[in-house]
């Protein structure tokens, strides 16, 4: 029987790890990574987070230790989520967040860069990201923006390098920028949660921060977070944030939204960050626990996808392992 000859066209550049490494346009580096940190005022011992292997909600002291461990792994950029002991609906007390940042900066100074999440969802008794009207049927945009801009100045004053508003109110980036500038914090940057979708994949995070919406009125975040069905709104919101003064534009979740990362990257010269969120992370962990995939390789594969789609910055709960995994996993 005659055997046809089909010449190799693409397979020669897949022959071994050497040539695969040489020819891959995506080169990951742990230097692009940000590690999220949770700090809870109400606890004396760190607690685990359901589904988020390797991540704990810390006390201030244990968080200092976590940062130190990350520095040893080459990770020097962090995103802090402060969880206050008291839930309120107004007259919020931001002193724990400010104290925490101050302490962290006192210990580590310029050795690290730290952004602080700015949102009210871990502060409010109803779990929404801002202030609700009396009937709990609406989230009040302007009132919330006023509170968030004030909060941002307290964090900047405490030493935060960057403010990361995740509330999704309209106009908050401009308001925060103006207030920071007016108070002399021109050097403090803003990483806007520019395209933040209303997603099922924040579940483990809400557990960690006690921040799931539980109001009898407004039941979910769909009136302020983006619809997964509307990329136009995502791009318009992100480009609006850029105009208002955001220094970094974030897309979140990340792995399910690489189309948004790619399209945003085409329309902006600002750095784009992709936040591989808690539920996305936990999904990999759950599959790994079932023996259905290789944990390390799966995380690295997602990171490659994020960078390939245009992300300059990756926010991952496994940042501490990034250097080791990137080096060890052969491509
Ligand atoms: C607060 C906030 C959330 C996340 C970051 N900031 C949760 C939410 O909007 O409900 C999610 C992060 C994650 O899931 O890893 N608004």
Short mmCIF file of N, CA, C and O in Angstrom, two decimals, residues 258-312:
data_model
loop_
_atom_site.label_atom_id
_atom_site.label_comp_id
_atom_site.label_asym_id
_atom_site.label_seq_id
_atom_site.Cartn_x
_atom_site.Cartn_y
_atom_site.Cartn_z
N UNK A 258 -11.11 36.76 28.95
CA UNK A 258 -9.90 37.13 28.20
C UNK A 258 -10.25 37.93 26.95
O UNK A 258 -9.43 38.69 26.45
N UNK A 259 -11.48 37.76 26.46
CA UNK A 259 -11.90 38.59 25.32
C UNK A 259 -11.95 40.07 25.72
O UNK A 259 -11.58 40.95 24.93
N UNK A 260 -12.37 40.31 26.96
CA UNK A 260 -12.44 41.69 27.44
C UNK A 260 -11.03 42.26 27.62
O UNK A 260 -10.74 43.39 27.22
N UNK A 261 -10.14 41.43 28.18
CA UNK A 261 -8.75 41.87 28.33
C UNK A 261 -8.18 42.23 26.95
O UNK A 261 -7.60 43.30 26.76
N UNK A 262 -8.39 41.35 25.98
CA UNK A 262 -7.82 41.56 24.64
C UNK A 262 -8.39 42.83 23.99
O UNK A 262 -7.64 43.64 23.43
N UNK A 263 -9.69 43.01 24.08
CA UNK A 263 -10.30 44.18 23.43
C UNK A 263 -9.90 45.47 24.14
O UNK A 263 -9.64 46.49 23.50
N UNK A 264 -9.86 45.42 25.46
CA UNK A 264 -9.47 46.62 26.21
C UNK A 264 -8.04 47.00 25.87
O UNK A 264 -7.72 48.17 25.67
N UNK A 265 -7.18 45.99 25.79
CA UNK A 265 -5.76 46.23 25.51
C UNK A 265 -5.59 46.94 24.16
O UNK A 265 -4.70 47.77 23.99
N UNK A 266 -6.47 46.61 23.21
CA UNK A 266 -6.39 47.27 21.90
C UNK A 266 -6.80 48.73 21.96
O UNK A 266 -6.47 49.51 21.09
N UNK A 267 -7.57 49.09 22.98
CA UNK A 267 -8.13 50.44 23.02
C UNK A 267 -7.47 51.37 24.03
O UNK A 267 -7.90 52.50 24.19
N UNK A 268 -6.48 50.85 24.74
CA UNK A 268 -5.84 51.70 25.74
C UNK A 268 -4.33 51.50 25.75
O UNK A 268 -3.84 50.44 25.36
N UNK A 269 -3.62 52.55 26.18
CA UNK A 269 -2.18 52.42 26.38
C UNK A 269 -1.87 52.28 27.86
O UNK A 269 -0.72 52.17 28.27
N UNK A 270 -2.91 52.27 28.68
CA UNK A 270 -2.71 52.06 30.12
C UNK A 270 -2.43 50.58 30.37
O UNK A 270 -2.90 49.71 29.62
N UNK A 271 -1.68 50.27 31.43
CA UNK A 271 -1.47 48.86 31.78
C UNK A 271 -2.79 48.19 32.16
O UNK A 271 -3.63 48.81 32.83
N UNK A 272 -2.96 46.96 31.72
CA UNK A 272 -4.17 46.20 32.02
C UNK A 272 -3.83 45.09 33.02
O UNK A 272 -2.86 44.35 32.82
N UNK A 273 -4.63 45.01 34.07
CA UNK A 273 -4.44 43.95 35.08
C UNK A 273 -5.58 42.95 34.95
O UNK A 273 -6.73 43.33 34.69
N UNK A 274 -5.27 41.67 35.14
CA UNK A 274 -6.31 40.64 35.12
C UNK A 274 -6.35 39.98 36.49
O UNK A 274 -5.32 39.51 36.98
N UNK A 275 -7.54 39.96 37.09
CA UNK A 275 -7.69 39.40 38.44
C UNK A 275 -8.31 38.01 38.33
O UNK A 275 -9.49 37.88 38.05
N UNK A 276 -7.45 37.00 38.53
CA UNK A 276 -7.94 35.61 38.54
C UNK A 276 -8.59 35.41 39.90
O UNK A 276 -7.90 35.23 40.91
N UNK A 277 -9.93 35.48 39.93
CA UNK A 277 -10.63 35.66 41.21
C UNK A 277 -10.76 34.36 42.00
O UNK A 277 -10.46 33.27 41.51
N UNK A 278 -11.28 34.52 43.20
CA UNK A 278 -11.31 33.41 44.16
C UNK A 278 -11.98 32.15 43.61
O UNK A 278 -11.47 31.05 43.77
N UNK A 279 -13.13 32.31 42.94
CA UNK A 279 -13.85 31.14 42.43
C UNK A 279 -13.11 30.47 41.28
O UNK A 279 -13.16 29.24 41.13
N UNK A 280 -12.42 31.27 40.49
CA UNK A 280 -11.61 30.70 39.40
C UNK A 280 -10.45 29.90 39.97
O UNK A 280 -10.11 28.81 39.49
N UNK A 281 -9.82 30.47 40.99
CA UNK A 281 -8.72 29.80 41.67
C UNK A 281 -9.22 28.51 42.31
O UNK A 281 -8.63 27.44 42.17
N UNK A 282 -10.35 28.63 43.04
CA UNK A 282 -10.89 27.48 43.77
C UNK A 282 -11.30 26.36 42.82
O UNK A 282 -11.24 25.18 43.19
N UNK A 283 -11.72 26.71 41.61
CA UNK A 283 -12.13 25.68 40.64
C UNK A 283 -10.93 24.81 40.28
O UNK A 283 -11.04 23.58 40.20
N UNK A 284 -9.78 25.43 40.08
CA UNK A 284 -8.56 24.67 39.78
C UNK A 284 -8.19 23.79 40.98
O UNK A 284 -7.86 22.61 40.84
N UNK A 285 -8.28 24.39 42.16
CA UNK A 285 -7.92 23.64 43.37
C UNK A 285 -8.82 22.41 43.54
O UNK A 285 -8.37 21.33 43.91
N UNK A 286 -10.11 22.60 43.26
CA UNK A 286 -11.06 21.50 43.43
C UNK A 286 -10.78 20.37 42.44
O UNK A 286 -10.82 19.19 42.79
N UNK A 287 -10.47 20.73 41.20
CA UNK A 287 -10.12 19.70 40.20
C UNK A 287 -8.83 18.99 40.58
O UNK A 287 -8.71 17.77 40.43
N UNK A 288 -7.89 19.76 41.10
CA UNK A 288 -6.60 19.17 41.51
C UNK A 288 -6.83 18.17 42.64
O UNK A 288 -6.24 17.09 42.66
N UNK A 289 -7.70 18.55 43.58
CA UNK A 289 -7.98 17.65 44.71
C UNK A 289 -8.60 16.34 44.25
O UNK A 289 -8.41 15.29 44.85
N UNK A 290 -9.34 16.41 43.15
CA UNK A 290 -9.95 15.19 42.61
C UNK A 290 -8.96 14.42 41.72
O UNK A 290 -9.32 13.42 41.11
N UNK A 291 -7.76 14.94 41.58
CA UNK A 291 -6.76 14.28 40.75
C UNK A 291 -7.04 14.43 39.26
O UNK A 291 -6.56 13.66 38.43
N UNK A 292 -7.82 15.46 38.91
CA UNK A 292 -8.22 15.60 37.51
C UNK A 292 -7.33 16.56 36.72
O UNK A 292 -7.50 16.71 35.52
N UNK A 293 -6.43 17.22 37.39
CA UNK A 293 -5.44 18.02 36.67
C UNK A 293 -4.23 18.25 37.57
O UNK A 293 -4.28 17.99 38.77
N UNK A 294 -3.17 18.75 36.96
CA UNK A 294 -1.98 19.10 37.72
C UNK A 294 -2.10 20.56 38.16
O UNK A 294 -2.17 21.46 37.32
N UNK A 295 -2.14 20.74 39.45
CA UNK A 295 -2.43 22.07 40.01
C UNK A 295 -1.49 23.15 39.48
O UNK A 295 -1.92 24.18 38.95
N UNK A 296 -0.19 22.90 39.61
CA UNK A 296 0.80 23.92 39.21
C UNK A 296 0.66 24.26 37.73
O UNK A 296 0.58 25.42 37.34
N UNK A 297 0.61 23.20 36.92
CA UNK A 297 0.55 23.41 35.46
C UNK A 297 -0.73 24.13 35.06
O UNK A 297 -0.74 24.95 34.14
N UNK A 298 -1.82 23.85 35.78
CA UNK A 298 -3.10 24.49 35.44
C UNK A 298 -3.05 25.99 35.74
O UNK A 298 -3.50 26.81 34.93
N UNK A 299 -2.46 26.34 36.89
CA UNK A 299 -2.35 27.78 37.19
C UNK A 299 -1.46 28.49 36.17
O UNK A 299 -1.80 29.56 35.68
N UNK A 300 -0.35 27.84 35.83
CA UNK A 300 0.57 28.46 34.87
C UNK A 300 -0.12 28.60 33.49
O UNK A 300 0.05 29.61 32.80
N UNK A 301 -0.92 27.62 33.15
CA UNK A 301 -1.64 27.69 31.87
C UNK A 301 -2.60 28.89 31.84
O UNK A 301 -2.68 29.61 30.85
N UNK A 302 -3.30 29.10 32.96
CA UNK A 302 -4.21 30.25 33.03
C UNK A 302 -3.41 31.55 32.92
O UNK A 302 -3.78 32.47 32.20
N UNK A 303 -2.30 31.63 33.64
CA UNK A 303 -1.49 32.85 33.60
C UNK A 303 -1.01 33.13 32.16
O UNK A 303 -1.01 34.28 31.72
N UNK A 304 -0.61 32.07 31.47
CA UNK A 304 -0.18 32.24 30.07
C UNK A 304 -1.34 32.80 29.24
O UNK A 304 -1.16 33.70 28.42
N UNK A 305 -2.54 32.28 29.49
CA UNK A 305 -3.71 32.76 28.75
C UNK A 305 -3.96 34.24 29.03
O UNK A 305 -4.30 35.01 28.12
N UNK A 306 -3.79 34.63 30.28
CA UNK A 306 -4.04 36.03 30.64
C UNK A 306 -3.01 36.95 29.97
O UNK A 306 -3.36 37.98 29.40
N UNK A 307 -1.75 36.53 30.02
CA UNK A 307 -0.74 37.37 29.39
C UNK A 307 -0.89 37.39 27.86
O UNK A 307 -0.73 38.42 27.23
N UNK A 308 -1.22 36.23 27.31
CA UNK A 308 -1.42 36.14 25.86
C UNK A 308 -2.54 37.08 25.41
O UNK A 308 -2.45 37.71 24.36
N UNK A 309 -3.57 37.20 26.24
CA UNK A 309 -4.70 38.04 25.83
C UNK A 309 -4.40 39.52 26.02
O UNK A 309 -5.13 40.36 25.52
N UNK A 310 -3.32 39.84 26.72
CA UNK A 310 -2.91 41.24 26.81
C UNK A 310 -2.72 41.78 28.22
O UNK A 310 -2.43 42.97 28.39
N UNK A 311 -2.87 40.93 29.23
CA UNK A 311 -2.70 41.41 30.60
C UNK A 311 -1.23 41.71 30.89
O UNK A 311 -0.36 40.89 30.60
N UNK A 312 -0.98 42.89 31.43
CA UNK A 312 0.38 43.26 31.85
C UNK A 312 0.63 42.83 33.29
O UNK A 312 1.77 42.63 33.70
#
